[in-house]
Amino acid sequence: MEMLRAFWNSPIGPKTTHFWGPVFNWSLPIAALLDTKKPPEMISRNMTAVMCGYSALFMRFAWMVQPRNLHLLVCHASNETVQLYQLSRWIKAQEYSQEKEGGETH
């Protein structure tokens, strides 16, 4: 019971934005992960690039803020990973589309 009370009253506990910010931020990498099942033609290059930049900035913020917010850091590192994967899917689809239009044969 003492551990629960200590967590409840800690500077990164559920009474703070250090806890609830990352909890709700997990919706971003979860949504991106679910989007990996969709065709790459549906990926928005601009939005995916913005999400990569956003997560990179907030990873640094999560590391520098006091108290250090490792929960937020892991959330944004996960989002960065999935967004970079989505961006690579978009790039490959664009290359394939250009090859197909150019009539290149292998």
CSV table of N, CA and C in Angstrom, one decimal:
chain,number,residue,atom,x,y,z
A,1,MET,N,0.8,-1.2,0.0
A,1,MET,CA,0.0,0.0,0.0
A,1,MET,C,0.9,1.3,0.0
A,2,GLU,N,2.0,1.2,0.6
A,2,GLU,CA,2.9,2.3,0.7
A,2,GLU,C,3.5,2.6,-0.7
A,3,MET,N,3.8,1.6,-1.5
A,3,MET,CA,4.3,1.9,-2.8
A,3,MET,C,3.2,2.6,-3.7
A,4,LEU,N,2.0,2.2,-3.6
A,4,LEU,CA,0.9,2.8,-4.3
A,4,LEU,C,0.7,4.3,-3.9
A,5,ARG,N,0.8,4.5,-2.6
A,5,ARG,CA,0.7,5.9,-2.0
A,5,ARG,C,1.9,6.8,-2.5
A,6,ALA,N,3.1,6.2,-2.5
A,6,ALA,CA,4.3,6.9,-3.0
A,6,ALA,C,4.1,7.2,-4.5
A,7,PHE,N,3.6,6.3,-5.3
A,7,PHE,CA,3.4,6.6,-6.7
A,7,PHE,C,2.4,7.6,-6.9
A,8,TRP,N,1.3,7.5,-6.2
A,8,TRP,CA,0.2,8.5,-6.3
A,8,TRP,C,0.7,9.9,-6.0
A,9,ASN,N,1.5,10.1,-5.0
A,9,ASN,CA,2.0,11.4,-4.6
A,9,ASN,C,3.3,11.8,-5.3
A,10,SER,N,3.9,11.0,-6.2
A,10,SER,CA,5.2,11.3,-6.8
A,10,SER,C,5.1,12.4,-7.8
A,11,PRO,N,6.2,13.1,-8.1
A,11,PRO,CA,6.2,14.2,-9.1
A,11,PRO,C,5.8,13.7,-10.5
A,12,ILE,N,5.8,12.4,-10.8
A,12,ILE,CA,5.4,11.8,-12.1
A,12,ILE,C,4.2,10.9,-12.0
A,13,GLY,N,3.5,11.1,-10.9
A,13,GLY,CA,2.3,10.2,-10.6
A,13,GLY,C,1.1,10.7,-11.3
A,14,PRO,N,-0.1,10.0,-11.1
A,14,PRO,CA,-1.3,10.3,-11.8
A,14,PRO,C,-2.0,11.7,-11.4
A,15,LYS,N,-1.4,12.4,-10.5
A,15,LYS,CA,-1.9,13.7,-10.2
A,15,LYS,C,-1.3,14.8,-11.1
A,16,THR,N,-0.4,14.4,-12.0
A,16,THR,CA,0.4,15.3,-12.8
A,16,THR,C,0.2,15.1,-14.3
A,17,THR,N,0.6,16.1,-15.1
A,17,THR,CA,0.6,16.0,-16.6
A,17,THR,C,1.8,15.1,-17.0
A,18,HIS,N,2.8,14.9,-16.2
A,18,HIS,CA,3.9,14.0,-16.5
A,18,HIS,C,3.4,12.6,-16.7
A,19,PHE,N,2.2,12.3,-16.1
A,19,PHE,CA,1.7,11.0,-16.2
A,19,PHE,C,0.6,10.9,-17.3
A,20,TRP,N,-0.3,11.9,-17.3
A,20,TRP,CA,-1.4,11.8,-18.2
A,20,TRP,C,-1.1,12.2,-19.7
A,21,GLY,N,-0.1,13.1,-19.8
A,21,GLY,CA,0.4,13.4,-21.2
A,21,GLY,C,0.8,12.2,-22.0
A,22,PRO,N,1.8,11.4,-21.4
A,22,PRO,CA,2.2,10.2,-22.2
A,22,PRO,C,1.0,9.2,-22.3
A,23,VAL,N,0.2,9.1,-21.3
A,23,VAL,CA,-0.9,8.1,-21.4
A,23,VAL,C,-1.8,8.4,-22.7
A,24,PHE,N,-2.1,9.6,-22.9
A,24,PHE,CA,-2.9,10.0,-24.1
A,24,PHE,C,-2.1,10.1,-25.3
A,25,ASN,N,-0.8,10.4,-25.2
A,25,ASN,CA,0.0,10.4,-26.4
A,25,ASN,C,0.2,9.0,-27.0
A,26,TRP,N,0.0,7.9,-26.2
A,26,TRP,CA,0.1,6.6,-26.8
A,26,TRP,C,-0.9,6.3,-27.9
A,27,SER,N,-1.9,7.2,-28.1
A,27,SER,CA,-2.8,7.0,-29.2
A,27,SER,C,-2.1,7.2,-30.5
A,28,LEU,N,-1.1,8.1,-30.5
A,28,LEU,CA,-0.4,8.3,-31.8
A,28,LEU,C,0.4,7.1,-32.4
A,29,PRO,N,1.3,6.5,-31.6
A,29,PRO,CA,1.9,5.3,-32.2
A,29,PRO,C,1.0,4.1,-32.4
A,30,ILE,N,-0.1,4.0,-31.5
A,30,ILE,CA,-1.0,2.9,-31.7
A,30,ILE,C,-1.8,3.1,-33.1
A,31,ALA,N,-2.2,4.4,-33.3
A,31,ALA,CA,-2.9,4.6,-34.6
A,31,ALA,C,-2.0,4.4,-35.8
A,32,ALA,N,-0.7,4.8,-35.7
A,32,ALA,CA,0.3,4.6,-36.8
A,32,ALA,C,0.5,3.1,-37.0
A,33,LEU,N,0.6,2.4,-35.9
A,33,LEU,CA,0.8,1.0,-36.0
A,33,LEU,C,-0.4,0.3,-36.7
A,34,LEU,N,-1.6,0.7,-36.4
A,34,LEU,CA,-2.8,0.2,-37.1
A,34,LEU,C,-2.8,0.5,-38.5
A,35,ASP,N,-2.2,1.7,-38.9
A,35,ASP,CA,-2.2,2.2,-40.3
A,35,ASP,C,-1.2,1.4,-41.1
A,36,THR,N,-0.3,0.6,-40.5
A,36,THR,CA,0.6,-0.2,-41.3
A,36,THR,C,-0.1,-1.3,-42.1
A,37,LYS,N,-1.4,-1.6,-41.8
A,37,LYS,CA,-2.2,-2.6,-42.5
A,37,LYS,C,-2.8,-2.0,-43.8
A,38,LYS,N,-2.8,-0.6,-43.8
A,38,LYS,CA,-3.4,0.0,-45.0
A,38,LYS,C,-2.4,0.2,-46.1
A,39,PRO,N,-3.0,0.3,-47.3
A,39,PRO,CA,-2.0,0.5,-48.5
A,39,PRO,C,-1.2,1.7,-48.4
A,40,PRO,N,0.1,1.7,-48.9
A,40,PRO,CA,1.0,2.8,-48.7
A,40,PRO,C,0.5,4.0,-49.5
A,41,GLU,N,-0.4,3.9,-50.5
A,41,GLU,CA,-0.9,5.0,-51.2
A,41,GLU,C,-1.7,6.0,-50.3
A,42,MET,N,-2.2,5.5,-49.2
A,42,MET,CA,-3.0,6.3,-48.3
A,42,MET,C,-2.2,7.1,-47.3
A,43,ILE,N,-0.8,6.9,-47.3
A,43,ILE,CA,0.0,7.6,-46.4
A,43,ILE,C,0.3,9.0,-46.9
A,44,SER,N,0.1,10.0,-46.0
A,44,SER,CA,0.4,11.3,-46.3
A,44,SER,C,1.9,11.6,-45.9
A,45,ARG,N,2.7,11.9,-47.0
A,45,ARG,CA,4.1,12.2,-46.8
A,45,ARG,C,4.3,13.4,-45.8
A,46,ASN,N,3.5,14.5,-46.0
A,46,ASN,CA,3.7,15.7,-45.2
A,46,ASN,C,3.4,15.4,-43.8
A,47,MET,N,2.2,14.7,-43.5
A,47,MET,CA,1.8,14.5,-42.1
A,47,MET,C,2.8,13.5,-41.4
A,48,THR,N,3.2,12.5,-42.1
A,48,THR,CA,4.2,11.6,-41.6
A,48,THR,C,5.5,12.3,-41.2
A,49,ALA,N,6.0,13.1,-42.1
A,49,ALA,CA,7.2,13.9,-41.8
A,49,ALA,C,7.0,14.8,-40.6
A,50,VAL,N,5.9,15.4,-40.5
A,50,VAL,CA,5.6,16.3,-39.4
A,50,VAL,C,5.6,15.5,-38.1
A,51,MET,N,5.0,14.3,-38.1
A,51,MET,CA,4.9,13.5,-36.9
A,51,MET,C,6.3,13.0,-36.5
A,52,CYS,N,7.2,12.8,-37.5
A,52,CYS,CA,8.6,12.4,-37.2
A,52,CYS,C,9.3,13.6,-36.5
A,53,GLY,N,9.1,14.8,-37.0
A,53,GLY,CA,9.7,16.0,-36.4
A,53,GLY,C,9.2,16.2,-35.0
A,54,TYR,N,7.9,16.1,-34.9
A,54,TYR,CA,7.2,16.3,-33.6
A,54,TYR,C,7.7,15.3,-32.5
A,55,SER,N,7.8,14.1,-32.9
A,55,SER,CA,8.3,13.1,-31.9
A,55,SER,C,9.7,13.3,-31.6
A,56,ALA,N,10.6,13.7,-32.6
A,56,ALA,CA,12.0,13.9,-32.3
A,56,ALA,C,12.1,15.1,-31.3
A,57,LEU,N,11.4,16.1,-31.5
A,57,LEU,CA,11.4,17.3,-30.6
A,57,LEU,C,11.0,16.9,-29.2
A,58,PHE,N,9.9,16.1,-29.1
A,58,PHE,CA,9.4,15.8,-27.8
A,58,PHE,C,10.2,14.7,-27.1
A,59,MET,N,11.0,13.9,-27.8
A,59,MET,CA,11.9,13.0,-27.2
A,59,MET,C,12.9,13.8,-26.4
A,60,ARG,N,13.4,14.8,-27.0
A,60,ARG,CA,14.4,15.7,-26.4
A,60,ARG,C,13.8,16.4,-25.2
A,61,PHE,N,12.6,16.9,-25.3
A,61,PHE,CA,11.9,17.5,-24.2
A,61,PHE,C,11.7,16.6,-23.0
A,62,ALA,N,11.3,15.3,-23.3
A,62,ALA,CA,11.0,14.4,-22.3
A,62,ALA,C,12.3,14.0,-21.5
A,63,TRP,N,13.5,14.1,-22.2
A,63,TRP,CA,14.8,13.8,-21.6
A,63,TRP,C,15.2,15.0,-20.8
A,64,MET,N,15.0,16.2,-21.2
A,64,MET,CA,15.5,17.4,-20.6
A,64,MET,C,14.6,17.9,-19.4
A,65,VAL,N,13.3,17.7,-19.5
A,65,VAL,CA,12.4,18.2,-18.4
A,65,VAL,C,12.7,17.6,-17.1
A,66,GLN,N,12.5,18.3,-16.0
A,66,GLN,CA,12.7,17.8,-14.7
A,66,GLN,C,11.4,17.7,-14.0
A,67,PRO,N,11.0,16.6,-13.4
A,67,PRO,CA,11.7,15.3,-13.4
A,67,PRO,C,11.7,14.7,-14.8
A,68,ARG,N,12.7,14.0,-15.1
A,68,ARG,CA,12.9,13.4,-16.5
A,68,ARG,C,11.7,12.5,-16.7
A,69,ASN,N,11.0,12.6,-17.9
A,69,ASN,CA,9.8,11.8,-18.2
A,69,ASN,C,10.1,10.7,-19.1
A,70,LEU,N,10.5,9.6,-18.6
A,70,LEU,CA,10.9,8.4,-19.4
A,70,LEU,C,9.7,7.8,-20.1
A,71,HIS,N,8.5,7.9,-19.5
A,71,HIS,CA,7.3,7.4,-20.1
A,71,HIS,C,7.0,8.1,-21.4
A,72,LEU,N,7.1,9.4,-21.4
A,72,LEU,CA,6.9,10.3,-22.6
A,72,LEU,C,8.0,10.0,-23.6
A,73,LEU,N,9.2,9.8,-23.1
A,73,LEU,CA,10.4,9.5,-24.0
A,73,LEU,C,10.1,8.2,-24.8
A,74,VAL,N,9.7,7.1,-24.1
A,74,VAL,CA,9.4,5.8,-24.7
A,74,VAL,C,8.2,6.0,-25.7
A,75,CYS,N,7.2,6.7,-25.3
A,75,CYS,CA,6.1,6.9,-26.2
A,75,CYS,C,6.5,7.6,-27.5
A,76,HIS,N,7.3,8.6,-27.4
A,76,HIS,CA,7.7,9.3,-28.7
A,76,HIS,C,8.7,8.5,-29.5
A,77,ALA,N,9.6,7.8,-28.8
A,77,ALA,CA,10.5,6.9,-29.5
A,77,ALA,C,9.7,5.8,-30.3
A,78,SER,N,8.7,5.3,-29.7
A,78,SER,CA,7.8,4.3,-30.4
A,78,SER,C,7.1,5.0,-31.6
A,79,ASN,N,6.6,6.2,-31.4
A,79,ASN,CA,6.0,6.9,-32.5
A,79,ASN,C,6.9,7.2,-33.6
A,80,GLU,N,8.1,7.7,-33.2
A,80,GLU,CA,9.2,8.0,-34.2
A,80,GLU,C,9.5,6.7,-35.1
A,81,THR,N,9.6,5.6,-34.4
A,81,THR,CA,9.9,4.3,-35.1
A,81,THR,C,8.8,4.0,-36.1
A,82,VAL,N,7.6,4.0,-35.7
A,82,VAL,CA,6.5,3.6,-36.6
A,82,VAL,C,6.3,4.6,-37.7
A,83,GLN,N,6.5,5.9,-37.4
A,83,GLN,CA,6.3,6.9,-38.4
A,83,GLN,C,7.4,6.8,-39.5
A,84,LEU,N,8.7,6.5,-39.1
A,84,LEU,CA,9.8,6.3,-40.0
A,84,LEU,C,9.5,5.1,-40.9
A,85,TYR,N,8.9,4.1,-40.3
A,85,TYR,CA,8.5,2.9,-41.1
A,85,TYR,C,7.5,3.2,-42.1
A,86,GLN,N,6.5,4.0,-41.7
A,86,GLN,CA,5.4,4.5,-42.6
A,86,GLN,C,6.0,5.3,-43.8
A,87,LEU,N,6.9,6.2,-43.4
A,87,LEU,CA,7.6,7.0,-44.4
A,87,LEU,C,8.4,6.1,-45.4
A,88,SER,N,9.0,5.1,-44.9
A,88,SER,CA,9.8,4.2,-45.8
A,88,SER,C,8.8,3.4,-46.7
A,89,ARG,N,7.6,3.1,-46.2
A,89,ARG,CA,6.6,2.4,-47.1
A,89,ARG,C,6.2,3.4,-48.2
A,90,TRP,N,6.0,4.7,-47.8
A,90,TRP,CA,5.5,5.6,-48.8
A,90,TRP,C,6.6,5.8,-49.9
A,91,ILE,N,7.9,5.9,-49.5
A,91,ILE,CA,9.0,6.1,-50.4
A,91,ILE,C,9.0,4.9,-51.4
A,92,LYS,N,9.0,3.7,-50.8
A,92,LYS,CA,9.0,2.5,-51.7
A,92,LYS,C,7.8,2.5,-52.7
A,93,ALA,N,6.7,2.9,-52.2
A,93,ALA,CA,5.5,2.9,-53.1
A,93,ALA,C,5.7,3.9,-54.2
A,94,GLN,N,6.3,5.1,-53.9
A,94,GLN,CA,6.5,6.1,-54.9
A,94,GLN,C,7.6,5.6,-55.9
A,95,GLU,N,8.6,4.9,-55.5
A,95,GLU,CA,9.6,4.4,-56.4
A,95,GLU,C,9.0,3.3,-57.3
A,96,TYR,N,8.2,2.5,-56.7
A,96,TYR,CA,7.5,1.4,-57.5
A,96,TYR,C,6.6,2.0,-58.6
A,97,SER,N,5.9,3.1,-58.2
A,97,SER,CA,5.0,3.8,-59.1
A,97,SER,C,5.7,4.4,-60.2
A,98,GLN,N,6.8,5.0,-59.9
A,98,GLN,CA,7.6,5.7,-61.0
A,98,GLN,C,8.2,4.6,-61.9
A,99,GLU,N,8.7,3.5,-61.4
A,99,GLU,CA,9.2,2.4,-62.2
A,99,GLU,C,8.1,1.9,-63.2
A,100,LYS,N,6.9,1.7,-62.6
A,100,LYS,CA,5.8,1.2,-63.4
A,100,LYS,C,5.4,2.2,-64.5
A,101,GLU,N,5.4,3.5,-64.2
A,101,GLU,CA,5.0,4.5,-65.2
A,101,GLU,C,6.1,4.6,-66.2
A,102,GLY,N,7.4,4.5,-65.8
A,102,GLY,CA,8.5,4.6,-66.8
A,102,GLY,C,8.6,3.5,-67.7
A,103,GLY,N,8.0,2.4,-67.4
A,103,GLY,CA,8.0,1.2,-68.2
A,103,GLY,C,9.3,0.5,-68.1
A,104,GLU,N,10.0,0.6,-67.0
A,104,GLU,CA,11.3,-0.1,-66.9
A,104,GLU,C,11.1,-1.6,-66.7
A,105,THR,N,11.9,-2.3,-67.4
A,105,THR,CA,11.9,-3.8,-67.2
A,105,THR,C,13.1,-4.3,-66.5
A,106,HIS,N,13.0,-5.4,-65.8
A,106,HIS,CA,14.1,-5.9,-65.1
A,106,HIS,C,14.7,-7.1,-65.8
